[in-house]
Short mmCIF file of C-alpha atoms in Angstrom, two decimals:
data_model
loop_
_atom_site.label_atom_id
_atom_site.label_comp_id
_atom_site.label_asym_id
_atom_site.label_seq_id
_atom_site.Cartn_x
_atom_site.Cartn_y
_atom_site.Cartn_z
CA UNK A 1211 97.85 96.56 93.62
CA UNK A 1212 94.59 97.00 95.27
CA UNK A 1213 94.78 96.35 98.40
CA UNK A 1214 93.21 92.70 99.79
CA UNK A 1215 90.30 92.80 102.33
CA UNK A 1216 91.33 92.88 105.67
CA UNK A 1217 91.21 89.00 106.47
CA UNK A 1218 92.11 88.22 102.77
CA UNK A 1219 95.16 85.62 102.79
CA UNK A 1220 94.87 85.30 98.86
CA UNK A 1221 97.57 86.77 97.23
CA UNK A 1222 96.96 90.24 95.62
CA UNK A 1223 94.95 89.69 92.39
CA UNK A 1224 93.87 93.16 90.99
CA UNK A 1225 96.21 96.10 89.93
CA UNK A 1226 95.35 99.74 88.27
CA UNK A 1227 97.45 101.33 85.55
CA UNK A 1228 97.62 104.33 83.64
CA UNK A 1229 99.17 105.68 80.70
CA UNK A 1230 101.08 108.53 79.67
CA UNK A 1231 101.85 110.80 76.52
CA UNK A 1232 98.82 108.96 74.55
CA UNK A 1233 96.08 111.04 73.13
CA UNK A 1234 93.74 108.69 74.94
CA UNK A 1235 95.39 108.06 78.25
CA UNK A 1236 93.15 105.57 80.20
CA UNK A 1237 92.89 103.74 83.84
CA UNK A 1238 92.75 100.49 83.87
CA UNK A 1239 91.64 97.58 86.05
CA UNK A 1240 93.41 94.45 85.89
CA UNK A 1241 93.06 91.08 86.80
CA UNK A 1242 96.70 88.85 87.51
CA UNK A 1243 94.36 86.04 86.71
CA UNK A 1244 95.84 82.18 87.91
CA UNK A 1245 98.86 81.10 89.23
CA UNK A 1246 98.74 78.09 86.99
CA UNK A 1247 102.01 79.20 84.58
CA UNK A 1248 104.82 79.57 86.27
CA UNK A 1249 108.07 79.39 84.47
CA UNK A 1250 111.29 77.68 85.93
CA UNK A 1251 112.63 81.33 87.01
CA UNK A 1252 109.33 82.00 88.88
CA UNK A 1253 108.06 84.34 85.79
CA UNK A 1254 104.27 83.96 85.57
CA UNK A 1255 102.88 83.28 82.01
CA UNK A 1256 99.38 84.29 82.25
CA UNK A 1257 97.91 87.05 80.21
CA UNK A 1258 96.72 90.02 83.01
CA UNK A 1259 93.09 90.25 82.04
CA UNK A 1260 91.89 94.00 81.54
CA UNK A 1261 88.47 94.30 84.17
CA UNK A 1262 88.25 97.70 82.83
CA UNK A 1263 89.21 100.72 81.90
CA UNK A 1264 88.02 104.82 81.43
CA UNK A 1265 89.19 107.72 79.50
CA UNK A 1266 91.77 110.42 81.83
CA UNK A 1267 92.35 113.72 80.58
CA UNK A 1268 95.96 114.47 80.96
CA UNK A 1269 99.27 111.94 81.50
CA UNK A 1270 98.99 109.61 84.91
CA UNK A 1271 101.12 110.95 87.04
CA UNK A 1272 100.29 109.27 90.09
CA UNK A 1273 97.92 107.30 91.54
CA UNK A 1274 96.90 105.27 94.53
CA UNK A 1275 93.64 103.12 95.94
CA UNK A 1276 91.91 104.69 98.38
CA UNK A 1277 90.12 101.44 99.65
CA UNK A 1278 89.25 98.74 97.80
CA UNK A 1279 87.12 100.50 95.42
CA UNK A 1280 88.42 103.88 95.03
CA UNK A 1281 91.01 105.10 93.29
CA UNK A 1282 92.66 108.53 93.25
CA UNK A 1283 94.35 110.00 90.21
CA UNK A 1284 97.21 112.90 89.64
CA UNK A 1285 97.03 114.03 86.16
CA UNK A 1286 99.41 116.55 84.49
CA UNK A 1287 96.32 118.74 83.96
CA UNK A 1288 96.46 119.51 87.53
CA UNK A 1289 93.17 117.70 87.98
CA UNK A 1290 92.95 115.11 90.92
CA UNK A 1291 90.17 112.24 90.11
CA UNK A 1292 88.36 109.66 92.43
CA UNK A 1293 86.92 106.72 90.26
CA UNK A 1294 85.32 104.05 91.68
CA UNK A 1295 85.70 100.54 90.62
CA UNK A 1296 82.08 98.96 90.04
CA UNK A 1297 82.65 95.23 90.58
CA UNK A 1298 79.45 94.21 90.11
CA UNK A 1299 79.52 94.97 86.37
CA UNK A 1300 82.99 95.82 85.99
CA UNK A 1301 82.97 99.46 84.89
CA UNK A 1302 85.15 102.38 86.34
CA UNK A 1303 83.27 105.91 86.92
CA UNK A 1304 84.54 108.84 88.02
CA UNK A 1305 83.43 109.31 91.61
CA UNK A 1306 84.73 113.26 92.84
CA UNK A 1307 87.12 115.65 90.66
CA UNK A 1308 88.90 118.26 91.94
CA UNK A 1309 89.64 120.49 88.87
CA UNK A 1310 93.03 121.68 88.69
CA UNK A 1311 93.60 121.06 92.45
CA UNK A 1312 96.96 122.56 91.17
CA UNK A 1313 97.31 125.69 89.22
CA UNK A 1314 100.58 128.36 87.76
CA UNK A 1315 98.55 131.86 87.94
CA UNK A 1316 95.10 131.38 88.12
CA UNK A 1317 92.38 128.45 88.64
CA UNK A 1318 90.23 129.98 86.41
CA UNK A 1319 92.73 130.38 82.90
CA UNK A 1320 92.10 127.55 80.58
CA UNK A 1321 95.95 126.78 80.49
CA UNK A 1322 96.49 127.47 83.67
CA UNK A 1323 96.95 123.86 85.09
CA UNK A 1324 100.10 122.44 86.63
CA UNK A 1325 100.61 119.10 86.80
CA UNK A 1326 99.59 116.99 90.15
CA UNK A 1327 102.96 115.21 90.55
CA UNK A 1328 102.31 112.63 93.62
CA UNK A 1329 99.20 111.45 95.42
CA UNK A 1330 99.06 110.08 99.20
CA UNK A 1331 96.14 108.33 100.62
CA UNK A 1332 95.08 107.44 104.25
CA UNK A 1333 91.28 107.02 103.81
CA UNK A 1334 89.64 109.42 103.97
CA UNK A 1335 92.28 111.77 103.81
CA UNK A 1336 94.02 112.42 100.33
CA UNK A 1337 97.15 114.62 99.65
CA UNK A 1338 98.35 116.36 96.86
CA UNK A 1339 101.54 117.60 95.76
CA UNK A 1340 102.74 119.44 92.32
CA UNK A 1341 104.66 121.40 90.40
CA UNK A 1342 103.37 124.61 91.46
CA UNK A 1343 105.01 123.99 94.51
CA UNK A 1344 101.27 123.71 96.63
CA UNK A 1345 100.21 120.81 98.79
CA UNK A 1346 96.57 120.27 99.11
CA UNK A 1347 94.75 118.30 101.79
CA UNK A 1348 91.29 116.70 100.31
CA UNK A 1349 88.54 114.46 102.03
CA UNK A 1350 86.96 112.03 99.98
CA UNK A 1351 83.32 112.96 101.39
CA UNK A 1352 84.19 117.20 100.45
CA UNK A 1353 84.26 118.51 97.50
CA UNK A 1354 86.49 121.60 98.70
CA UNK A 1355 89.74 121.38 100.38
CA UNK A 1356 90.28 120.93 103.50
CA UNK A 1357 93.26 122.53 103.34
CA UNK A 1358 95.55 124.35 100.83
CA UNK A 1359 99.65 125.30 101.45
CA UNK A 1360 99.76 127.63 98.20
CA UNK A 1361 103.43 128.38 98.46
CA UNK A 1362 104.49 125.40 99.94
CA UNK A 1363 107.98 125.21 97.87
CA UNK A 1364 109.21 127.17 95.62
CA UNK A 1365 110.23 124.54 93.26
CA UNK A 1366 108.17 121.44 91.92
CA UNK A 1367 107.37 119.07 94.85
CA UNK A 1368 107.70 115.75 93.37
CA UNK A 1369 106.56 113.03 95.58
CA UNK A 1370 104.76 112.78 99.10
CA UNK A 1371 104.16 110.42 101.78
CA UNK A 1372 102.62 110.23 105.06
CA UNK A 1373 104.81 109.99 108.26
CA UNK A 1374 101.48 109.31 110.38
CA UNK A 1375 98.36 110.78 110.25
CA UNK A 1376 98.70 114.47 110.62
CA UNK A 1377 102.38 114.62 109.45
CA UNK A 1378 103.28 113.97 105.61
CA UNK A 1379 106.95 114.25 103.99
CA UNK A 1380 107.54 116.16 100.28
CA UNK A 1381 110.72 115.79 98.41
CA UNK A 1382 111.54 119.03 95.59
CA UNK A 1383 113.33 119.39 93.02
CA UNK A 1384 116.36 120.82 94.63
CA UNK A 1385 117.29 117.53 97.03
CA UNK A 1386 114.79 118.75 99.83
CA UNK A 1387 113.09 116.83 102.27
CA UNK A 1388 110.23 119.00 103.84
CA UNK A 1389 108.01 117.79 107.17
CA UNK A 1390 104.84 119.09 107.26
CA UNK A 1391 102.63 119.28 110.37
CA UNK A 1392 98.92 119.15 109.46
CA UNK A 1393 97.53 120.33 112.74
CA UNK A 1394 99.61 123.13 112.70
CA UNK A 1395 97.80 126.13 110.72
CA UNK A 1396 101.09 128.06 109.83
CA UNK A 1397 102.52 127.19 105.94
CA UNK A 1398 106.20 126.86 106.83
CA UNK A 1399 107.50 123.04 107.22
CA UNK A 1400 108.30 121.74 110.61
CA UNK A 1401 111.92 120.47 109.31
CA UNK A 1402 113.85 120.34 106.13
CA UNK A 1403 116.58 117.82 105.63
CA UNK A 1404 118.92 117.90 102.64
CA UNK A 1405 121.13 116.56 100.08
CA UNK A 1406 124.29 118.15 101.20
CA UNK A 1407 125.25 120.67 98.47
CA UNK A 1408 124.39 118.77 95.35
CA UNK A 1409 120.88 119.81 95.05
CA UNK A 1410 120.02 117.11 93.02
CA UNK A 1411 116.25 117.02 92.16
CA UNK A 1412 113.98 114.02 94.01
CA UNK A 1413 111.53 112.10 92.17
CA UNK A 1414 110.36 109.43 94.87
CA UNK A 1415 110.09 108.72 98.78
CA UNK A 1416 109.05 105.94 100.58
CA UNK A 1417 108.16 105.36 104.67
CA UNK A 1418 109.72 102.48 106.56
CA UNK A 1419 105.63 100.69 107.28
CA UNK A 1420 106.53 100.29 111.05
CA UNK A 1421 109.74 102.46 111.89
CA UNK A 1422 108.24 105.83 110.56
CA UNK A 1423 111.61 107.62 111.07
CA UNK A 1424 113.15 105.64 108.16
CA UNK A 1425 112.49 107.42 104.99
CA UNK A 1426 113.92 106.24 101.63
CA UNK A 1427 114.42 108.61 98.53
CA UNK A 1428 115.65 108.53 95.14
CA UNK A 1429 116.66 111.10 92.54
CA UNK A 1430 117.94 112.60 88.99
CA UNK A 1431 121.07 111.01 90.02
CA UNK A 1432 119.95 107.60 90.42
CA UNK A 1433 121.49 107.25 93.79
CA UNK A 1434 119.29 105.66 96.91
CA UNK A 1435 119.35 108.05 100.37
CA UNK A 1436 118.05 106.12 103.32
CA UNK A 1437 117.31 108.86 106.16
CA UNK A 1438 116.32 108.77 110.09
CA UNK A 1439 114.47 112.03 110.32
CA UNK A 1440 115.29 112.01 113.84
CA UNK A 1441 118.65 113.04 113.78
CA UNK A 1442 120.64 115.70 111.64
CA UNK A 1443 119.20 116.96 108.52
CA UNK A 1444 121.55 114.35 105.69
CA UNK A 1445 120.91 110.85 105.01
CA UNK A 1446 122.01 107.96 106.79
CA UNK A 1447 123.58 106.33 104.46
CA UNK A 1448 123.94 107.07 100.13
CA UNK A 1449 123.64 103.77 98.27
CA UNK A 1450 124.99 103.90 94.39
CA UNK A 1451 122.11 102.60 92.88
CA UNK A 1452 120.96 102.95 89.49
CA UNK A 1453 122.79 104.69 86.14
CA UNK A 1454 119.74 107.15 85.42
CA UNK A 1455 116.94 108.94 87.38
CA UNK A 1456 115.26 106.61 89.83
CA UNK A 1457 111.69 106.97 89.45
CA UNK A 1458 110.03 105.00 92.31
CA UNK A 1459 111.07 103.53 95.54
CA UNK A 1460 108.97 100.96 97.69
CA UNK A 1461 109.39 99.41 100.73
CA UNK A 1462 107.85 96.25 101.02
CA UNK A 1463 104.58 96.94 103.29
CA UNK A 1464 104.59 93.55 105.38
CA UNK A 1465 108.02 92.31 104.85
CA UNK A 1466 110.57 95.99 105.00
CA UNK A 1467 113.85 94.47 105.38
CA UNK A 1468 113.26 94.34 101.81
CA UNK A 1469 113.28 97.61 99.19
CA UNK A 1470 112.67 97.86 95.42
CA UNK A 1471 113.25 100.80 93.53
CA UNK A 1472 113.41 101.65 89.74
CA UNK A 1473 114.78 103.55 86.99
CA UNK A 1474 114.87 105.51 83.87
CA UNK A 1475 118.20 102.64 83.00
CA UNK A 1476 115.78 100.33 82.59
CA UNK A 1477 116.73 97.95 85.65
CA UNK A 1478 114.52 97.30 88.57
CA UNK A 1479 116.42 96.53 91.83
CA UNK A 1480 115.71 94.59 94.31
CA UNK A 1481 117.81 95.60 97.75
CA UNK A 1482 117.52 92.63 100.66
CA UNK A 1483 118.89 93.71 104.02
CA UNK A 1484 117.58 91.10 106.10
CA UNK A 1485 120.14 89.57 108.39
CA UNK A 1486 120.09 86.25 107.26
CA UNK A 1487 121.32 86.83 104.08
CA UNK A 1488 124.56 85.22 105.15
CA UNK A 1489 122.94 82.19 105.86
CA UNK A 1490 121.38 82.33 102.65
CA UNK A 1491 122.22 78.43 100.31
CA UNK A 1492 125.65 79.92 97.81
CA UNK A 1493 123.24 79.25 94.46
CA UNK A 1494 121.79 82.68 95.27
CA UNK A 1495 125.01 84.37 94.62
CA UNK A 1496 125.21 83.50 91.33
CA UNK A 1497 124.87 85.71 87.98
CA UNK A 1498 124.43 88.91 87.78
CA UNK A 1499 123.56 90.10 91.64
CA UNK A 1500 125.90 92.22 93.03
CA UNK A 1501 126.77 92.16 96.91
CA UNK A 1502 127.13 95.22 98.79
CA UNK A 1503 128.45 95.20 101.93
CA UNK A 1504 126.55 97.55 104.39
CA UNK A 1505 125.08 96.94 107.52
CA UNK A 1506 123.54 95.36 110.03
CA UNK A 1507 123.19 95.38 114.06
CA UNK A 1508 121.75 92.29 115.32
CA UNK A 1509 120.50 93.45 118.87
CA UNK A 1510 117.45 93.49 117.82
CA UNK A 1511 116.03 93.90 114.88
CA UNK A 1512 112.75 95.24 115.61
CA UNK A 1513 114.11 98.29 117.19
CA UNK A 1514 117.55 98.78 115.14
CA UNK A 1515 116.47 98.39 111.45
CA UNK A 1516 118.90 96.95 109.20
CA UNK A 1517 118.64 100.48 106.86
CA UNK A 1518 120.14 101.99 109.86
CA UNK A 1519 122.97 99.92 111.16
CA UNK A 1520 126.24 101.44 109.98
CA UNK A 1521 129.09 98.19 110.60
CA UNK A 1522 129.55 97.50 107.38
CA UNK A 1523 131.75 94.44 108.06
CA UNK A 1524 128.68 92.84 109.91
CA UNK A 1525 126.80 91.79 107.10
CA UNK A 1526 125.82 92.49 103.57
CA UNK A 1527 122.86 93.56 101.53
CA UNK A 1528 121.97 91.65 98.26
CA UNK A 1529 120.78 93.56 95.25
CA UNK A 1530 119.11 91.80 92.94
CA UNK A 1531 118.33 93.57 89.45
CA UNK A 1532 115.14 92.03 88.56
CA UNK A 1533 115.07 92.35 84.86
CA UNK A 1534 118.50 91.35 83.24
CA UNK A 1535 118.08 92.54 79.97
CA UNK A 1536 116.99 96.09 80.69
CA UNK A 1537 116.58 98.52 77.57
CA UNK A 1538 113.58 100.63 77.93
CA UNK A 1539 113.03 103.19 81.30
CA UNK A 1540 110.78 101.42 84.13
CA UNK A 1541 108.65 104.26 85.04
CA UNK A 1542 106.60 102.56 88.15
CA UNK A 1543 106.02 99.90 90.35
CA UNK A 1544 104.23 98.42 93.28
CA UNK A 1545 104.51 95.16 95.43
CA UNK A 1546 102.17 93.11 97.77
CA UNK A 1547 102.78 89.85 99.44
CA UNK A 1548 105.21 87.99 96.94
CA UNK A 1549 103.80 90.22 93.86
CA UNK A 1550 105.26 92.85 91.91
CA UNK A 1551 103.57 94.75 89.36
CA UNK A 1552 105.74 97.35 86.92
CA UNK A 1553 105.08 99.41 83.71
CA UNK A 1554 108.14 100.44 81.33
CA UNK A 1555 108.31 102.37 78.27
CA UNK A 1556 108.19 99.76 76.37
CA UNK A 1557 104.40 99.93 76.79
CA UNK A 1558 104.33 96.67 78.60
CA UNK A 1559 103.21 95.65 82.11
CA UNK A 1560 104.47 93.21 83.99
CA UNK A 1561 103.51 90.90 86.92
CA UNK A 1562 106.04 88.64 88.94
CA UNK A 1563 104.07 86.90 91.41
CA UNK A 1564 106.94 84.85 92.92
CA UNK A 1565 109.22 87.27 94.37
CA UNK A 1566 110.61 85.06 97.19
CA UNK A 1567 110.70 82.37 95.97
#
């Protein structure tokens, strides 16, 4: 979604997509259009009207608005894009490329690209993870790197968030969590947490938007880790989640209590830990959700989160899969407000803009 003007109490209204394993992979600019349609289940019937769209060299792996008219872009060519998003005419150009920003041997071979695997933004600052293990730190004013871990990991660093502004969190391909510290000038993480023994590879992490030591990832086994990076170096709690790799985890920025994550199964999940769900009326426990009973300390909420409690008799969490007859791997999504926008291989995109209701 792109993200509303500050004072904006419209519902989110434009969302960016791009495509994968086409000859002609493109970005996209989308319009939800009106709310007028909406089904009996809450599904939305309009058509999402295409704004516009540009050629990408290279499979979207990742990418994320800068600001409201920026966009930056992970491609598996190792090139990481900025376009900008001209509303006044509705085109997309590209605004600053960093040419293979990731790299196996040498920046200069023609094959020599490795794919840019996750993208982080915090205007103006823009980082960079891949799978030759490097983490770059851009501006978007500079056209060089600010900064450049070259042997960050030593496997493929799959996904990257910020913790706050000078510390950012990688997952690998081997079940690691890695913190790095921006400000310090040394390459070696300040902490590494881990998947005890399994090594299972990571594909996605997520940051609690107000309790920054809550970290959510998911993996090749489909399983969800919640983590308190301030204590120990395993997860806080394992969740069995999904039947295949889980490609993308999400917090829900203004409302966190709530989590959505998604899979290579097909099935998009969303996971309510809010404390009310006992009080909840009974017609939401019907068909196909399954209850999990976890956790929940009710001291107070804003300083024990409910990802963290560990009484499982207290409470429950609700897990709601979102699309019931799941065939084809959902490979991304994002939410806003009561929207949720996600992309599966069946080539379809798909908005639900009533997700509490």
């Amino acid at each position: 979604w792109r993200p509303p003007p500050a004072a904006s109490l419209q519902p989110p209204d434009v969302f960016a997509t791009g495509s994968w394993d086409n000859e002609d992979n493109r970005i996209s600019l989308w319009s939800a259009g009106d709310l007028g349609n909406v089904g009996l289940n809450g599904e939305y019937h309009g058509e999402p009207h295409l704004l516009c769209d540009i050629q990408h060299n290279g499979d979207v792996m990742d990418m994320q608005f800068l600001d409201q008219e920026r966009i930056v872009v992970a491609s598996s060519t190792g090139t990481v894009t900025i376009f900008r998003h001209h509303q006044n005419n509705q085109t997309l150009s590209a605004n600053l490329r960093w040419e293979k920003a990731h790299h196996h041997v040498d920046q200069d071979t023609s094959c020599g690209g490795a794919a840019c695997t996750g993208v982080v933004c915090n205007n103006p600052e823009i980082v960079t993870v891949g799978e030759d293990g490097r983490i770059n730190l851009f501006r978007a004013d500079q056209k060089d790197a600010v900064r450049t871990i070259d042997n960050a990991d030593s496997s493929t660093l799959h996904a990257v968030t910020f913790l706050r502004t000078t510390e950012i969190l990688t997952v690998n391909s081997i079940g690691q969590l890695k913190i790095w510290d921006l400000r310090q000038q040394r390459n070696e993480p300040s902490q590494i947490f881990s998947l005890a023994g399994d090594r299972v590879p990571l594909h996605c992490v997520d940051r609690h938007p107000n309790q920054q030591h809550i970290v959510a990832t998911g993996g090749q086994d489909g399983m969800l880790s919640i983590w308190d990076i301030r204590q120990g170096t395993m997860p806080v709690s394992l969740l069995n989640a999904h039947e295949a790799e889980m490609w993308e985890v999400h917090f829900h920025p203004s409302n966190p209590d709530h989590l959505f994550t998604c899979s290579e199964d097909g099935s998009l999940w969303h996971w309510d830990a809010s404390t009310n769900v006992s009080e909840k009326p009974s017609f939401l426990h019907q068909g196909g959700r399954s209850t999990t009973y976890l956790s929940h300390s009710t001291i107070n909420q804003s300083v024990v989160s409910a990802w963290l409690s560990n009484d499982p008799t207290k409470d429950r969490m609700e897990i709601t899969n979102l699309i019931p007859n799941q065939t084809l791997s959902v490979n991304s999504l994002d939410v806003l407000g009561s929207c949720l926008v996600y992309g599966t291989d069946a080539e379809a995109i798909y908005v639900n803009r009533q997700l509490f209701a």
